[in-house]
XYZ file of C-alpha atoms in Angstrom:
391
model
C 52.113 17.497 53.311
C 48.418 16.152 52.481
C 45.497 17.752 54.043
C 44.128 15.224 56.373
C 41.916 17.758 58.707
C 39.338 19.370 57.085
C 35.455 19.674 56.971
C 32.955 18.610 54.171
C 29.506 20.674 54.570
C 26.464 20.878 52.139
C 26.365 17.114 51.580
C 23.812 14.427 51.742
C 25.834 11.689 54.014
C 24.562 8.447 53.308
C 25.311 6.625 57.604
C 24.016 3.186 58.084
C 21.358 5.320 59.849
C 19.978 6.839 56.909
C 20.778 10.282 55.260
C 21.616 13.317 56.481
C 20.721 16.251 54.525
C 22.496 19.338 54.840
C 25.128 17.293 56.478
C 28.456 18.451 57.866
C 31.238 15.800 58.082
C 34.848 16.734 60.292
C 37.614 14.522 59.307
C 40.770 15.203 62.066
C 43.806 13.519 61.166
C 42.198 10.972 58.588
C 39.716 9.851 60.568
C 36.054 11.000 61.333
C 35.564 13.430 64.120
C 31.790 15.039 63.496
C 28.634 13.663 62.068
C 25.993 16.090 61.864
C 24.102 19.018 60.603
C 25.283 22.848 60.554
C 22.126 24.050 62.905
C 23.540 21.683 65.194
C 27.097 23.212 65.190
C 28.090 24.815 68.115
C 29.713 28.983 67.791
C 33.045 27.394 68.333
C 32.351 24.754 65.547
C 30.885 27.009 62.821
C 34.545 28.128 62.868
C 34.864 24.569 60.473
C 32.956 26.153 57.737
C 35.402 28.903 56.384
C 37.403 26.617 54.448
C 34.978 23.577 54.709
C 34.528 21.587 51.138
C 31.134 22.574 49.192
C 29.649 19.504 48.369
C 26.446 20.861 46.589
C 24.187 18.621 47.840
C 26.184 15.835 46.248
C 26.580 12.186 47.949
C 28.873 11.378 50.543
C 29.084 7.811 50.990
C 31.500 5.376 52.701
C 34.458 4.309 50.458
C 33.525 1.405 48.014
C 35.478 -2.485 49.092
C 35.929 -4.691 45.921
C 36.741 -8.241 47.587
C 37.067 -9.212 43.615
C 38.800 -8.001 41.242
C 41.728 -8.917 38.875
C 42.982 -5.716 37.171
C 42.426 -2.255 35.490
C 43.955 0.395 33.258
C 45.694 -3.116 31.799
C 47.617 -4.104 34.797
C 46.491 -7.401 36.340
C 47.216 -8.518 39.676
C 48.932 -12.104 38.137
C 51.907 -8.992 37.040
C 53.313 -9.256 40.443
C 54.586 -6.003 40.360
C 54.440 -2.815 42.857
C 53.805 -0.920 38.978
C 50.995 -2.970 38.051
C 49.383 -2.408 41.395
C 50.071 1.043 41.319
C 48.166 0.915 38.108
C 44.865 -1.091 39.824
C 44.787 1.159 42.645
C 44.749 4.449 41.295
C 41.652 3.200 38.665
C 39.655 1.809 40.725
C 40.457 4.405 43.267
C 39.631 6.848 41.160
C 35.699 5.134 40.821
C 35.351 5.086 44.214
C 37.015 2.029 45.551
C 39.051 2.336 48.653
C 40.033 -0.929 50.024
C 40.144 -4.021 47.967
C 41.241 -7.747 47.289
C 43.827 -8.471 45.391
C 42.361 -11.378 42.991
C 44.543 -13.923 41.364
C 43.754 -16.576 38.657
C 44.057 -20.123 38.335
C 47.760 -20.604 37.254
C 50.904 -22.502 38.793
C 52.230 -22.878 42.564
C 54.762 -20.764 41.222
C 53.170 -17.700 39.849
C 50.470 -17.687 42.600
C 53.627 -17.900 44.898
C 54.462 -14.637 42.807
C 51.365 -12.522 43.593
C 51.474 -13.838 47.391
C 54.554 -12.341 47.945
C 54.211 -9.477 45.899
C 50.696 -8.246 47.653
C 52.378 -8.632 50.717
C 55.396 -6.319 49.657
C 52.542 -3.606 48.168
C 50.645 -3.354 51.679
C 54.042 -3.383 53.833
C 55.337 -0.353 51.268
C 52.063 1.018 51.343
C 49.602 2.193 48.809
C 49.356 5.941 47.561
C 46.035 5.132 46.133
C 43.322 1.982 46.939
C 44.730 0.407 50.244
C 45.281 -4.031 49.269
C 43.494 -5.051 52.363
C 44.467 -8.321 51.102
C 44.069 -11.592 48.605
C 41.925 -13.363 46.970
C 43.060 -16.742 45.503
C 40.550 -17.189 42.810
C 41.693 -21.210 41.914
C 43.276 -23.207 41.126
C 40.899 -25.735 43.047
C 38.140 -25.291 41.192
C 35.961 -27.650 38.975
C 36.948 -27.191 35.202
C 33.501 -28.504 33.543
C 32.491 -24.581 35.209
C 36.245 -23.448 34.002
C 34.440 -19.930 32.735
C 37.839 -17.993 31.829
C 39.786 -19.846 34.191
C 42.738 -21.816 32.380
C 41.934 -25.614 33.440
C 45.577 -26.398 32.647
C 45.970 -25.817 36.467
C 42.965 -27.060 37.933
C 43.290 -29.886 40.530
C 42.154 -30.726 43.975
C 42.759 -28.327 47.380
C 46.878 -28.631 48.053
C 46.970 -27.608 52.229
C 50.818 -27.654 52.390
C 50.001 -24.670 49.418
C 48.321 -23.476 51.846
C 49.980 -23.603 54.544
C 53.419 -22.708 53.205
C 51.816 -19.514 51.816
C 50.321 -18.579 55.090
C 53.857 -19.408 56.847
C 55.832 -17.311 54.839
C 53.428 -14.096 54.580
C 50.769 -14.591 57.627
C 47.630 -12.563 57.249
C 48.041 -11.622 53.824
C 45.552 -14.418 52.337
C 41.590 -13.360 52.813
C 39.791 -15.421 50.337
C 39.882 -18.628 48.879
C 37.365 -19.501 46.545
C 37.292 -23.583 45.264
C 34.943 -25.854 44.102
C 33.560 -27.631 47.259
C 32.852 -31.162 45.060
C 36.438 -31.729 44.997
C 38.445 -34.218 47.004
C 40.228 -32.728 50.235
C 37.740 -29.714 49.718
C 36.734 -29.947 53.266
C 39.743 -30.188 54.648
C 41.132 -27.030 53.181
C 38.246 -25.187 53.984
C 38.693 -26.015 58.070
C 42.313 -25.292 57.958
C 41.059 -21.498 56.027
C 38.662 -21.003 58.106
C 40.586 -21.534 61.115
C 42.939 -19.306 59.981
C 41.395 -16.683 59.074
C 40.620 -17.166 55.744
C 37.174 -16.739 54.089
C 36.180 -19.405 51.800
C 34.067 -19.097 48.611
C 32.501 -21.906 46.607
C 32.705 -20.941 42.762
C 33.560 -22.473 39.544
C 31.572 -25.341 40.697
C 29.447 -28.292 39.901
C 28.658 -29.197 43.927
C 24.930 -30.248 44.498
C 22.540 -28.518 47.045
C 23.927 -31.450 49.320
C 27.382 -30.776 48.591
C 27.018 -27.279 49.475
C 25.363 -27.617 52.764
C 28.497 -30.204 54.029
C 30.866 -27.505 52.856
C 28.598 -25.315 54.830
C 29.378 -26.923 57.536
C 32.432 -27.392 57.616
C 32.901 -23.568 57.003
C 32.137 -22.566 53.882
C 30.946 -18.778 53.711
C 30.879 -17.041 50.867
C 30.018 -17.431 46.970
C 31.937 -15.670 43.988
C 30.028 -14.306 41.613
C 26.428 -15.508 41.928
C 24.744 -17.659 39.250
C 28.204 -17.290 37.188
C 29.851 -20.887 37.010
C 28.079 -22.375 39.189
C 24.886 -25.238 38.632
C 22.208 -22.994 38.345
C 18.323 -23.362 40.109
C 16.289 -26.585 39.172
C 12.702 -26.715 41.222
C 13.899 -30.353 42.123
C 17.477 -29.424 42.241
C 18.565 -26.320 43.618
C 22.601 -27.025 43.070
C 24.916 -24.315 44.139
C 22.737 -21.031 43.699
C 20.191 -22.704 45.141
C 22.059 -23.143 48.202
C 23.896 -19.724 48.040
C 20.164 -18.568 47.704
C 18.565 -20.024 50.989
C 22.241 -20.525 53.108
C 22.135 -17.556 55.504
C 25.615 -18.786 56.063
C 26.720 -17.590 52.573
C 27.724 -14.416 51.887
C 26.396 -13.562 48.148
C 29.127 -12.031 45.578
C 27.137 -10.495 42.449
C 28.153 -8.754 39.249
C 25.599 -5.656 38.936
C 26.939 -5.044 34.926
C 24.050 -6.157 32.937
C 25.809 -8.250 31.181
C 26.435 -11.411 33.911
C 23.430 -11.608 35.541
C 19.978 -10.459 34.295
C 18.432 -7.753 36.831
C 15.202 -9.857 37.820
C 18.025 -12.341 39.379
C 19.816 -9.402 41.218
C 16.461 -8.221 42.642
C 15.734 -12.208 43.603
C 19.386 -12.968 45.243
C 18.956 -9.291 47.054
C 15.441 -10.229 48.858
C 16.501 -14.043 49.454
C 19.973 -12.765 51.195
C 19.699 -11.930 54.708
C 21.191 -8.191 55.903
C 25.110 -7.863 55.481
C 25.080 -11.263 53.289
C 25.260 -9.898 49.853
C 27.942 -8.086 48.101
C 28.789 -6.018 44.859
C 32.050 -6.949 43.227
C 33.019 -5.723 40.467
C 35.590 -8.900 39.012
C 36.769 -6.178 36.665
C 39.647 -7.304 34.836
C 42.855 -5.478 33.314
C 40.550 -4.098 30.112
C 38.579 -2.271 32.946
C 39.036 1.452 31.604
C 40.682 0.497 28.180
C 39.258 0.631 24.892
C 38.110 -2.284 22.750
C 40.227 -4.844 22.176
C 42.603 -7.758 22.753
C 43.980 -8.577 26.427
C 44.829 -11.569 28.347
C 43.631 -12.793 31.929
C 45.628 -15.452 33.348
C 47.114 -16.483 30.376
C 44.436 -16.607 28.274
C 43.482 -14.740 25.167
C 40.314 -12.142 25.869
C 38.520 -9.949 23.340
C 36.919 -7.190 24.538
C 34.208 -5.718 22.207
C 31.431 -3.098 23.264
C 32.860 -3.155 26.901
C 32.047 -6.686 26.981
C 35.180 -9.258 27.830
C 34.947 -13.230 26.311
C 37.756 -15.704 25.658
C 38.942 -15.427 22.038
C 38.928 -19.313 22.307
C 35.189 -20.159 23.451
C 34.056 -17.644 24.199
C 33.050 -17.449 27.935
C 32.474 -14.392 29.531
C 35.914 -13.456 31.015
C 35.943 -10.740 33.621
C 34.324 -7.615 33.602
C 34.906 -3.802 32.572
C 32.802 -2.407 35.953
C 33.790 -0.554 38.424
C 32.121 -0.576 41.783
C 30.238 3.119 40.767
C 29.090 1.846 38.178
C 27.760 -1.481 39.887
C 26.097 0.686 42.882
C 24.402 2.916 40.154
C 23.182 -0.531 38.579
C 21.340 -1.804 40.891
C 20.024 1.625 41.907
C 18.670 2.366 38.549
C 17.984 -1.391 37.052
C 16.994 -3.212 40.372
C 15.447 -0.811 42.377
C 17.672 -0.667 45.777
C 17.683 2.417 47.510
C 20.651 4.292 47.334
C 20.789 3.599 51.252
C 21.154 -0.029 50.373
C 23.093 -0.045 47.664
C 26.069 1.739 49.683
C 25.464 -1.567 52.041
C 25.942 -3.516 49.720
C 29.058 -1.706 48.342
C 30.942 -0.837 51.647
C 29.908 -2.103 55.068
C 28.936 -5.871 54.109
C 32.288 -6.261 52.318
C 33.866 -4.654 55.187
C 32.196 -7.140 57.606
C 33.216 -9.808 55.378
C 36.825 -9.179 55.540
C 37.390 -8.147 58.991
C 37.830 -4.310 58.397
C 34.382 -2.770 59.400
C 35.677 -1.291 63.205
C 37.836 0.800 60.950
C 36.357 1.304 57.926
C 32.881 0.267 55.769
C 30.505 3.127 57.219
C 30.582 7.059 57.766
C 30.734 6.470 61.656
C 32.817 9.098 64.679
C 36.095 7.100 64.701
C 36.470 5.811 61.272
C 39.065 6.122 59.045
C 37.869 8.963 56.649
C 37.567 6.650 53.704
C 35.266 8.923 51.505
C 33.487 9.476 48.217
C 31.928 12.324 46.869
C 29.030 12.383 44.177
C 26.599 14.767 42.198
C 23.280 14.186 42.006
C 23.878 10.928 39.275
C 26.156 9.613 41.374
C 29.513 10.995 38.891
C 32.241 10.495 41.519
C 33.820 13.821 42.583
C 36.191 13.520 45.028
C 37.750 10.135 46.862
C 39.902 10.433 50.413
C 41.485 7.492 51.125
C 42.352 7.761 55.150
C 41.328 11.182 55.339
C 43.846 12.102 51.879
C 42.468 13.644 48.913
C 42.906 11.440 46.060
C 40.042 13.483 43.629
């Protein structure tokens, strides 16, 4: 039987509030009981720290939500299978992630049919790791002059019986849909998503400034993967990250690796984004945790060399190797967020985002104890994913 009562102590607990040092968390039945310090236990409650958890003045932080990413430990979420999300899960879970997206690729109605019905089978059975709270189509509707690793074999214009057939046959399971909003019946699918539910990110797009603010309109809200293909920022023409830049309607995706975006144009995109409308993602793909070499992402060919991942063919960046610890020690360290901020960025916006922050996001009375322990360099200790030890 896993431990779900039990009492952290010693810890610096990064709240929404700020940090409490010296701070005592109570976790009762998987979810958060006590916030506070010891001198502020009561003689009954100092009973908690005989067997409390020593933290050592190590971070506690709010469990880490990915709403992108593809794979890890070489499983990819295009496998379809309870193994090779069994295999994503436990990785990223094991960096800190405790909720994510499922992310698919741009491929055929019937292997995106796959992964639809597959996610939904994996959160019904339930995860022993990472909890899906979810997916992410990534494509196909996207634009394939900005293909990036996307295969452009399957690329074509918004299909709303797709759609709607998907959400018929496994309601609530679709989150995110990310297209290119320059594309014809663009607006109409994003409408029908947002009515339903369903987030919608422009990405893998040529849209104009103009473009952007129609699809604005008619509901567009997010953006995957900032200044990644996407028209980048002309003084006279501010295209798509000019939009994403000045839209407070937009919720900002960004890759904090080094490697996608510069850090100058993290620190730019994090003071132009208003609170709760930027995100860290990690788009980590299934060489995430693997050594150098050759592995596929929907379909096609990737090398990975130095930890970085390109097409063989091309070669356009193709994923990423991050993990969401990594990212929030990024853009402590290379951008200069606090660590205060960086959790933000890492837990409760995502959370907002998707619809889960009354339950989890933040270390708040009431929560689900979803949980990660650092040292002092933010090295992940321990992870509790509703209230269960997963370290």
């Amino acid at each position: 039987m896993h431990k779900t009562t039990f009492t952290i102590k010693n810890a610096q607990v990064v709240t929404l509030n700020g940090t409490i040092s010296n701070g005592i968390v109570r976790v009762v039945n998987g979810r958060i009981a006590y916030i506070g310090t010891q001198a502020q236990l009561t003689e009954a409650e100092q009973g908690w720290l005989t067997d409390a958890i020593d933290a050592d003045n190590g971070y506690l932080l709010p469990g880490f939500i990915d709403v992108h990413v593809h794979g890890g430990f070489g499983a990819d979420f295009m496998d379809a299978t309870a193994e090779a999300y069994d295999t994503i899960t436990k990785f990223h879970m094991e960096h800190g992630t405790t909720a994510m997206l499922a992310t698919s690729m741009t491929q055929s109605r019937e292997a995106l049919s796959s992964v639809v019905a597959a996610v939904e089978s994996y959160i019904h059975n339930g995860s022993s790791y990472a909890q899906l709270a979810g997916l992410h189509l990534e494509g196909p509707f996207v634009n394939p002059k900005y293909k990036g690793a996307q295969n452009d074999a399957y690329m074509m214009d918004p299909q709303l019986e797709w759609l709607q057939e998907w959400h018929e046959k496994h309601p609530g399971i679709m989150k995110q849909l990310t297209l290119a909003p320059e594309r014809n019946e663009s607006l109409e699918a994003i409408r029908w998503c947002r009515t339903h539910g369903i987030n919608v990110a422009a990405g893998h797009t040529g849209a104009t400034y103009d473009e952007m603010t129609v699809a604005a309109n008619a509901g567009l809200n997010q953006a995957v993967h900032t200044f990644n293909a996407m028209t980048g920022v002309h003084h006279r023409d501010p295209g798509v990250a000019g939009a994403v830049l000045t839209d407070d309607r937009i919720t900002a995706e960004i890759i904090a690796d080094g490697i996608h975006v510069h850090p100058a144009c993290i620190k730019l995109l994090a003071r132009a984004k208003a609170p709760g409308k930027l995100v860290l993602i990690t788009d980590a793909m299934a060489a995430a945790g693997m050594p150098d070499g050759q592995y596929e992402l929907g379909g096609l060919a990737v090398t990975m060399k130095d930890g970085e991942c390109r097409l063989t063919e091309g070669g356009a960046l193709a994923g990423s190797t991050l993990t969401m610890i990594e990212a929030v020690r990024f853009v402590i360290n290379q951008v200069g967020l606090s660590l205060e901020e960086a959790s933000r960025l890492a837990s409760i916006n995502p959370a907002q985002l998707i619809g889960i922050d009354e339950v989890t996001g933040s270390i708040e009375v009431g929560k689900q104890a979803d949980l990660v322990l650092t040292d002092r360099d933010l090295n992940v200790k321990d992870v509790w994913v509703k209230g269960t030890a997963k370290g």
